[in-house]
Coordinates of C-alpha atoms and ligand atoms in Angstrom, one line a residue:
M1 CA 1.2 -33.7 8.1
I2 CA 5.4 -33.8 7.6
L3 CA 5.4 -31.5 4.4
Q4 CA 2.5 -29.0 5.9
S5 CA 6.0 -27.7 7.8
L6 CA 8.0 -24.9 5.2
S7 CA 11.2 -25.9 8.0
W8 CA 10.5 -29.6 6.9
R9 CA 10.0 -28.9 3.5
I10 CA 13.1 -26.9 3.2
G11 CA 15.5 -29.5 5.4
L12 CA 14.4 -32.3 2.9
S13 CA 15.5 -30.4 0.1
F14 CA 18.2 -29.6 1.3
A15 CA 19.0 -33.0 2.3
A16 CA 18.1 -34.6 -1.0
F17 CA 20.7 -31.5 -2.5
V18 CA 23.5 -32.8 -0.3
L19 CA 23.1 -36.5 -0.7
I20 CA 22.4 -35.7 -5.0
G21 CA 25.8 -33.2 -4.3
S22 CA 28.2 -36.4 -2.6
I23 CA 27.5 -38.7 -5.0
A24 CA 28.4 -36.8 -7.9
L25 CA 31.3 -35.6 -6.1
V26 CA 32.4 -39.1 -5.3
F27 CA 31.8 -39.8 -8.8
V28 CA 33.9 -37.2 -9.9
I29 CA 36.7 -38.1 -8.3
D30 CA 36.4 -42.1 -8.9
R31 CA 36.9 -40.7 -12.7
Q32 CA 39.9 -39.0 -12.0
V33 CA 40.7 -40.8 -9.4
A34 CA 40.2 -43.8 -12.4
R35 CA 42.1 -41.4 -15.9
E36 CA 45.3 -40.6 -12.8
N37 CA 45.6 -44.4 -12.3
E38 CA 45.0 -45.4 -16.6
S39 CA 48.4 -42.5 -17.1
R40 CA 50.5 -43.6 -14.6
F41 CA 49.8 -47.9 -17.0
A42 CA 50.8 -45.6 -19.7
E43 CA 53.3 -44.0 -18.5
L44 CA 54.6 -46.9 -16.8
A45 CA 54.5 -49.0 -20.3
R46 CA 55.9 -46.2 -22.2
T47 CA 59.4 -45.9 -19.4
N48 CA 59.6 -49.3 -19.8
A49 CA 59.6 -50.0 -23.2
A50 CA 62.0 -46.9 -24.6
F51 CA 64.0 -48.9 -21.7
L52 CA 64.2 -52.2 -23.5
T53 CA 64.4 -50.2 -26.8
R54 CA 67.6 -48.8 -26.3
A55 CA 68.8 -51.9 -23.7
K56 CA 68.1 -54.4 -26.8
L57 CA 67.0 -57.1 -24.9
P58 CA 65.8 -59.4 -26.5
P59 CA 62.2 -60.4 -25.8
S60 CA 62.0 -64.3 -23.1
P61 CA 59.6 -65.7 -20.4
Y62 CA 62.4 -64.9 -18.2
L63 CA 62.5 -61.7 -18.7
D64 CA 58.4 -61.9 -18.9
E65 CA 59.1 -63.0 -15.7
S66 CA 61.1 -60.0 -13.8
L67 CA 59.5 -58.0 -15.5
E68 CA 56.3 -58.5 -14.2
Q69 CA 57.7 -58.9 -10.3
V70 CA 59.0 -55.7 -10.6
L71 CA 56.0 -53.6 -12.2
G72 CA 53.7 -55.4 -10.2
C73 CA 51.9 -56.7 -13.8
R74 CA 51.3 -59.3 -16.3
V75 CA 54.1 -58.6 -19.0
D76 CA 53.4 -59.8 -22.4
F77 CA 55.6 -59.6 -25.5
V78 CA 53.7 -59.2 -28.9
T79 CA 56.0 -60.4 -32.3
T80 CA 55.0 -60.2 -35.7
R81 CA 57.6 -61.8 -38.1
D82 CA 56.7 -60.7 -40.9
M83 CA 54.9 -57.0 -41.0
P84 CA 55.0 -54.3 -39.9
L85 CA 53.2 -53.6 -35.9
D86 CA 50.6 -50.9 -36.9
E87 CA 49.6 -52.9 -39.8
H88 CA 49.8 -56.4 -37.9
S89 CA 48.3 -55.3 -34.6
T90 CA 44.4 -55.3 -34.2
T91 CA 44.9 -53.4 -30.6
P92 CA 46.8 -50.3 -30.6
T93 CA 50.4 -49.9 -29.4
D94 CA 50.8 -46.7 -29.6
G95 CA 50.9 -46.6 -25.9
T96 CA 47.1 -46.1 -25.1
V97 CA 45.0 -48.1 -21.8
Y98 CA 42.1 -49.7 -23.3
R99 CA 39.8 -51.9 -21.7
R100 CA 38.8 -55.8 -22.6
E101 CA 37.3 -58.8 -20.6
G102 CA 37.9 -57.2 -16.9
R103 CA 41.4 -56.1 -17.6
E104 CA 43.4 -52.5 -18.6
F105 CA 46.0 -53.1 -21.4
V106 CA 48.2 -50.8 -22.8
S107 CA 50.7 -51.7 -25.7
V108 CA 54.0 -50.0 -26.4
P109 CA 56.4 -50.4 -29.3
V110 CA 60.1 -51.5 -28.3
D111 CA 61.8 -52.1 -31.9
D112 CA 59.6 -52.8 -35.5
T113 CA 58.1 -56.2 -34.9
T114 CA 57.7 -56.6 -30.8
A115 CA 55.1 -54.8 -28.3
L116 CA 55.1 -54.6 -25.3
V117 CA 52.0 -55.7 -23.7
L118 CA 50.8 -54.9 -19.8
S119 CA 48.3 -55.8 -18.6
R120 CA 46.0 -56.0 -15.3
E121 CA 42.8 -56.6 -13.4
V122 CA 40.2 -53.5 -13.6
T123 CA 40.2 -52.1 -10.8
A124 CA 37.0 -51.8 -8.8
S125 CA 34.4 -48.9 -9.1
W126 CA 34.1 -46.5 -6.4
T127 CA 37.2 -47.0 -5.1
A128 CA 38.2 -42.8 -4.5
L129 CA 35.4 -43.5 -1.5
R130 CA 38.2 -45.5 0.2
Q131 CA 40.8 -42.8 -0.6
R132 CA 42.1 -40.5 2.5
T133 CA 41.3 -37.4 0.3
T134 CA 37.8 -37.8 -0.8
L135 CA 37.1 -38.2 2.5
S136 CA 38.1 -35.2 3.4
I137 CA 36.6 -33.3 0.5
L138 CA 33.2 -35.0 1.3
A139 CA 33.8 -34.0 4.9
T140 CA 34.5 -30.7 3.7
F141 CA 31.7 -30.6 1.4
W142 CA 29.0 -31.4 4.4
L143 CA 30.8 -28.6 6.3
L144 CA 29.9 -26.0 4.3
S145 CA 26.4 -27.3 3.3
G146 CA 26.1 -27.6 7.1
V147 CA 27.1 -24.3 7.9
S148 CA 25.1 -22.1 4.9
G149 CA 21.6 -24.8 5.7
W150 CA 21.8 -23.2 9.2
F151 CA 22.1 -19.1 7.9
I152 CA 19.4 -20.6 5.5
G153 CA 17.2 -21.4 8.5
R154 CA 18.4 -18.6 10.8
G155 CA 18.0 -16.4 8.1
M156 CA 14.6 -17.6 6.1
V157 CA 12.7 -19.9 8.1
H158 CA 13.1 -18.5 11.6
P159 CA 12.6 -14.9 10.5
L160 CA 9.4 -16.0 8.9
K161 CA 8.1 -18.4 12.3
S162 CA 8.3 -15.5 14.2
L163 CA 5.9 -12.8 11.7
A164 CA 3.7 -15.9 11.5
A165 CA 3.2 -15.8 14.5
Q166 CA 2.6 -12.5 14.7
L167 CA -0.2 -12.9 12.2
P168 CA -2.9 -13.6 14.7
R169 CA -1.8 -10.6 16.8
I170 CA -3.5 -8.2 13.4
E171 CA -6.4 -7.8 15.9
S172 CA -4.9 -7.0 19.3
R173 CA -4.1 -3.3 20.4
E174 CA -0.5 -4.3 21.8
P175 CA 2.6 -2.2 21.0
L176 CA 4.3 -5.5 18.1
A177 CA 7.9 -5.5 18.7
L178 CA 8.9 -7.5 15.5
D179 CA 12.5 -7.1 15.0
V180 CA 12.3 -8.9 11.3
A181 CA 10.4 -5.4 10.5
Q182 CA 14.7 -4.4 10.7
R183 CA 15.8 -6.1 8.1
K184 CA 16.3 -4.7 4.8
D185 CA 15.6 -7.4 2.1
E186 CA 12.0 -9.3 1.7
I187 CA 11.0 -11.2 5.2
G188 CA 11.9 -7.0 6.4
D189 CA 9.1 -6.4 3.6
V190 CA 6.6 -9.1 4.5
A191 CA 7.0 -7.6 7.7
R192 CA 6.7 -3.5 7.5
A193 CA 3.3 -4.5 4.7
F194 CA 2.3 -6.7 8.0
V195 CA 3.4 -4.1 10.4
A196 CA 1.4 -1.5 7.9
T197 CA -1.8 -3.7 6.9
R198 CA -2.0 -3.5 11.0
S199 CA -2.1 0.2 11.7
A200 CA -4.2 0.8 8.8
L201 CA -7.0 -2.2 10.0
Q202 CA -6.7 -0.2 13.8
E203 CA -7.0 3.6 12.4
E204 CA -9.9 1.8 10.7
R205 CA -11.6 0.0 13.1
E206 CA -11.0 3.4 15.3
S207 CA -12.5 5.9 13.3
R208 CA -15.6 3.5 12.5
E209 CA -16.1 3.3 16.5
R210 CA -15.5 7.1 16.1
A211 CA -17.8 7.7 13.5
E212 CA -20.5 4.3 15.8
K213 CA -20.1 7.3 17.9
L214 CA -21.0 9.5 16.1
A215 CA -23.8 8.6 14.6
V216 CA -25.4 7.4 17.9
L217 CA -25.2 10.9 18.7
G218 CA -26.7 12.2 15.8
R219 CA -29.5 10.5 16.0
M220 CA -29.4 11.9 19.7
T221 CA -29.5 15.4 19.0
T222 CA -32.1 14.5 16.1
A223 CA -34.5 13.5 18.5
L224 CA -33.8 16.7 20.4
A225 CA -33.8 19.6 17.5
H226 CA -37.6 18.2 16.7
E227 CA -38.4 18.1 20.4
I228 CA -37.1 21.5 21.6
Q229 CA -38.4 22.7 18.3
N230 CA -42.1 22.9 18.7
P231 CA -42.3 24.7 21.5
V232 CA -39.2 26.9 20.2
A233 CA -42.0 28.5 17.2
A234 CA -44.8 28.3 19.9
I235 CA -42.3 30.9 22.4
G236 CA -41.9 32.2 19.0
M237 CA -44.7 33.0 17.5
H238 CA -45.6 34.5 21.5
A239 CA -43.5 36.6 21.3
Q240 CA -45.3 37.9 18.7
L241 CA -48.5 38.5 19.5
W242 CA -46.9 39.8 23.2
K243 CA -45.6 42.8 20.7
R244 CA -48.4 43.3 18.8
E245 CA -50.6 44.0 21.8
A246 CA -48.0 45.4 24.4
R247 CA -48.7 47.7 26.7
D248 CA -45.5 50.6 26.5
Q249 CA -42.1 50.5 24.7
A250 CA -40.0 48.5 27.2
E251 CA -42.6 45.5 26.7
A252 CA -42.2 45.8 23.1
S253 CA -38.7 45.9 22.7
I254 CA -38.4 42.4 25.8
A255 CA -41.2 40.6 23.0
A256 CA -39.2 41.3 20.1
R257 CA -35.7 40.0 21.6
I258 CA -37.6 37.4 22.8
E259 CA -38.6 36.3 18.9
L260 CA -35.3 37.2 18.0
E261 CA -33.8 34.5 20.6
S262 CA -36.7 31.9 19.2
R263 CA -36.0 32.3 15.4
R264 CA -31.9 31.8 16.3
I265 CA -33.1 28.9 17.7
D266 CA -34.9 27.6 15.4
D267 CA -32.4 28.8 12.5
L268 CA -29.8 26.9 14.4
L269 CA -32.9 23.9 15.0
S270 CA -33.4 23.9 11.2
Q271 CA -30.1 24.0 10.5
W272 CA -28.7 21.1 12.6
L273 CA -31.5 19.0 10.7
F274 CA -30.6 20.3 7.4
L275 CA -27.0 18.4 8.1
A276 CA -28.7 14.9 9.9
R277 CA -31.2 13.9 7.3
P278 CA -31.3 16.7 4.0
E279 CA -35.1 16.9 3.5
P280 CA -35.0 16.4 -1.1
P281 CA -35.9 20.8 -1.6
A282 CA -39.7 22.0 -1.6
S283 CA -40.0 23.7 -5.6
S284 CA -41.8 27.0 -6.7
S285 CA -40.6 29.7 -8.0
I286 CA -39.1 32.8 -6.0
R287 CA -38.5 36.2 -7.0
I288 CA -35.7 36.4 -4.6
G289 CA -34.9 40.0 -4.4
A290 CA -37.6 40.4 -2.5
L291 CA -36.2 36.5 -0.5
V292 CA -33.2 38.9 0.7
E293 CA -35.5 41.5 1.0
E294 CA -37.6 39.9 3.7
C295 CA -34.3 38.9 5.3
I296 CA -32.7 41.9 6.4
E297 CA -36.2 42.2 7.4
A298 CA -36.1 39.1 9.6
T299 CA -32.2 40.4 10.8
R300 CA -33.4 44.0 11.3
A301 CA -33.1 44.3 15.8
G302 CA -29.2 42.3 14.9
L303 CA -28.5 44.6 12.4
D304 CA -29.6 47.6 14.1
H305 CA -28.4 45.6 18.0
A306 CA -24.8 46.0 16.2
R307 CA -24.9 49.4 14.6
V308 CA -24.7 47.6 10.8
T309 CA -25.9 49.7 8.3
V310 CA -27.3 48.0 5.6
T311 CA -27.7 49.7 1.5
F312 CA -30.2 46.9 -1.1
S313 CA -30.7 46.9 -5.0
A314 CA -32.6 45.0 -6.4
V315 CA -31.8 45.4 -10.7
D316 CA -33.8 43.3 -13.3
E317 CA -33.8 40.8 -10.0
G318 CA -35.6 37.2 -12.0
R319 CA -37.2 34.8 -10.3
I320 CA -35.7 31.6 -10.0
R321 CA -37.0 28.1 -8.6
G322 CA -36.7 27.1 -6.0
D323 CA -37.4 25.9 -1.7
A324 CA -37.8 29.2 -0.4
K325 CA -37.1 28.4 3.3
R326 CA -34.2 27.2 2.3
L327 CA -32.7 29.8 0.3
S328 CA -34.0 32.7 3.2
Q329 CA -32.1 30.6 5.5
V330 CA -28.8 30.6 3.8
F331 CA -29.9 35.0 3.0
R332 CA -30.2 34.8 6.9
N333 CA -26.9 32.9 7.6
L334 CA -24.9 35.5 5.8
I335 CA -26.4 38.7 6.4
V336 CA -25.9 37.4 10.2
N337 CA -22.3 36.6 9.7
A338 CA -21.2 39.8 8.2
I339 CA -23.3 41.2 11.5
Q340 CA -20.7 38.5 13.7
A341 CA -17.9 39.3 11.7
M342 CA -18.8 43.4 12.1
P343 CA -18.8 43.4 16.5
R344 CA -18.2 47.6 16.0
G345 CA -20.4 48.1 13.5
G346 CA -20.6 48.5 9.4
Q347 CA -21.7 48.3 5.6
L348 CA -22.8 45.7 4.6
D349 CA -24.5 46.7 1.0
I350 CA -26.2 43.5 -0.7
D351 CA -27.2 43.4 -4.7
V352 CA -29.3 41.6 -6.3
R353 CA -29.9 41.1 -10.3
T354 CA -28.9 39.3 -13.0
R355 CA -26.1 38.8 -15.5
P356 CA -27.6 39.0 -18.8
S357 CA -24.3 36.7 -20.4
D358 CA -25.3 33.9 -19.3
G359 CA -29.2 34.4 -17.3
L360 CA -27.7 33.8 -14.3
V361 CA -29.2 35.8 -10.9
L362 CA -26.5 36.9 -8.3
V363 CA -26.4 38.4 -5.0
S364 CA -23.4 39.5 -3.9
I365 CA -23.2 40.0 0.0
A366 CA -20.8 42.9 1.1
D367 CA -19.5 43.1 4.3
T368 CA -17.0 45.5 6.1
G369 CA -15.8 44.5 9.1
V370 CA -12.2 41.9 9.4
G371 CA -12.9 39.7 5.8
F372 CA -12.1 36.0 5.7
S373 CA -9.2 34.3 7.2
E374 CA -6.7 32.7 5.1
A375 CA -7.7 29.6 6.3
A376 CA -11.2 30.0 6.3
L377 CA -11.1 31.5 2.2
A378 CA -10.0 27.6 1.6
R379 CA -12.3 26.0 4.1
F380 CA -15.3 28.3 4.4
S381 CA -18.1 25.3 2.5
E382 CA -16.3 22.1 5.5
F383 CA -18.4 20.8 7.7
F384 CA -17.7 22.2 11.0
F385 CA -15.0 24.5 9.7
T386 CA -15.3 27.5 12.1
E387 CA -12.8 30.5 13.8
K388 CA -15.3 31.7 16.4
E389 CA -15.4 31.0 20.4
G390 CA -18.7 29.0 20.6
G391 CA -19.2 28.8 16.9
M392 CA -20.8 25.3 15.4
G393 CA -19.2 26.2 11.6
I394 CA -21.9 24.9 9.6
G395 CA -23.4 28.3 8.3
L396 CA -21.4 28.9 4.8
S397 CA -21.0 25.8 4.8
V398 CA -24.8 24.1 5.5
A399 CA -25.8 27.5 2.4
T400 CA -22.8 26.1 0.2
E401 CA -25.0 23.0 0.6
I402 CA -28.1 24.8 0.0
V403 CA -26.8 27.1 -2.8
R404 CA -24.9 23.6 -5.3
A405 CA -29.0 21.9 -4.5
H406 CA -30.1 24.2 -6.2
G407 CA -28.1 24.0 -9.9
G408 CA -26.3 26.6 -7.9
E409 CA -22.4 28.1 -6.8
L410 CA -22.2 30.0 -2.9
R411 CA -18.0 32.0 -4.6
V412 CA -16.9 34.0 -1.4
H413 CA -13.2 36.5 -2.1
N414 CA -12.3 39.8 0.2
L415 CA -13.2 43.0 -0.8
P416 CA -9.7 45.5 -1.7
S417 CA -10.9 48.1 0.4
G418 CA -11.5 46.0 3.5
G419 CA -14.2 43.3 4.7
A420 CA -15.7 40.3 2.9
C421 CA -18.0 39.7 -0.2
V422 CA -20.0 35.7 -0.2
M423 CA -21.2 35.7 -4.3
I424 CA -24.0 33.5 -5.0
E425 CA -25.1 32.3 -8.5
L426 CA -28.4 31.0 -8.9
P427 CA -29.6 29.9 -12.3
H428 CA -32.5 32.1 -13.6
E429 CA -36.5 30.2 -14.0
G430 CA -37.8 32.4 -16.8
N431 CA -40.5 34.8 -17.0
D432 CA -43.0 33.0 -14.3
E433 CA -46.4 35.7 -12.8
G434 CA -47.7 35.6 -10.2
I435 CA -45.6 34.4 -7.2
D436 CA -44.3 35.9 -4.3
A437 CA -41.6 35.8 -2.2
S438 CA -42.5 33.0 -0.1
G439 CA -42.8 30.7 -3.4
N440 CA -46.8 31.3 -2.7
A441 CA -48.8 31.8 -6.4
Ligands
ADP1 P1 -19.6 30.1 12.3 O1 -20.1 31.0 12.1 O2 -20.0 29.5 13.0 O3 -17.6 29.8 12.4 P2 -19.7 29.7 9.9 O4 -20.0 28.3 8.3 O5 -21.1 30.9 9.2 O6 -19.5 28.9 11.5 O7 -18.5 30.1 9.1 C1 -17.2 29.3 9.2 C2 -16.0 30.9 9.5 O8 -16.0 31.0 8.1 C3 -15.9 31.6 10.2 O9 -16.0 30.8 11.3 C4 -15.7 32.9 10.3 O10 -14.1 32.1 9.9 C5 -15.2 32.6 8.5 N1 -16.4 33.4 8.0 C6 -17.5 33.7 7.8 N2 -18.6 34.5 7.4 C7 -17.9 35.8 7.1 C8 -17.6 37.2 7.7 N3 -18.3 38.0 6.4 N4 -15.8 37.5 7.2 C9 -15.3 36.9 7.5 N5 -15.3 35.4 7.9 C10 -16.0 35.2 7.9

């Protein structure tokens, strides 16, 4: 249990390091002291041998005894009468210290046949421990170890502990005071990574909550759109009937207005439903020029009201395979956008043709309005991008999606003469016959 705590593990390893370090230190000092003692012993022997050589004193028990008293160790003379000392002796006589049976000896020649031998008890190991120098070196080592232990504790264990204490707060929304994040080292890196992960988690949670709210809103509005669609269709149909049977011009224009507005509401609802839950497109052969023409007629009242003149040309317009209802939604959206871009009236040129080089059907819708802004040129296909007061920002994005679903491409640019141009490319179907603009055979 204790070993699971980082501070205990570091503390115990550190204590083991201090213990082993202390033993090693004492061992090294002990060896050093022993070496110094030996060299002093050898020096003692050499000095006395030199003195005896110079004084030419003959070895005698009296000399032994006097020297033993002065030197504090045993003194002997080894004499070989008939051969040189270095050939006779089995022990070194060169002044090196050697050990034998618990004693240490040093022998130095006094003359050719006599050597002075000093011997004493070998000093016990670890005697250095009793020396003051050893104790002060050990105390310094312990002090330095204690100071570095304190620094390791403050520099590593303490910040790690405070970081670990913050970890359970990763989910909390309260502000986080994490001083460790200011550090420049690896612990600081970990703390900064923790702070970054926490804020990423919070952002992710907030956006999930926003998405959940939006999903609820989306479900509500979709249900609402479905509910509104039927009464709006009924209003539109009755307005159409009323327009046909109107008693005078005034009544007919009111009915036309009601029909137009209910169609606009229906368009909006269909676009919303397409966004909320796009259904697979219906597939039929469509004469694209006829479909565009129908859309111009459907928006005629709005065009006239805005004093927009339309020119329409269809050159070898061709057919495409697709969903007529959705494609007419595209063209109506583009015409309505063009009307809104020309509040004081203008010119709308719509052209449909097949490009012989690649067989694509091209529809271009060019107006003489204000043209696309830089932002609109870049972001026109984003859902909810709008620059209009009260705009929903789904007209062009839905149109782009519908065209893409037909294997085509919708592009926008501004004309050199001013005004905007929307280009639609759709794949040509082939030479199917007898299918009208609404896709019915
Ligand atoms: P909304 O009409 O609701 O703004 P759209 O997706 O239809 O949404 O259009 C997005 C934006 O593209 C518009 O707000 C407008 O800035 C720009 N735009 C669209 N059509 C035209 C056009 N014919 N001329 C100039 N700008 C246009």
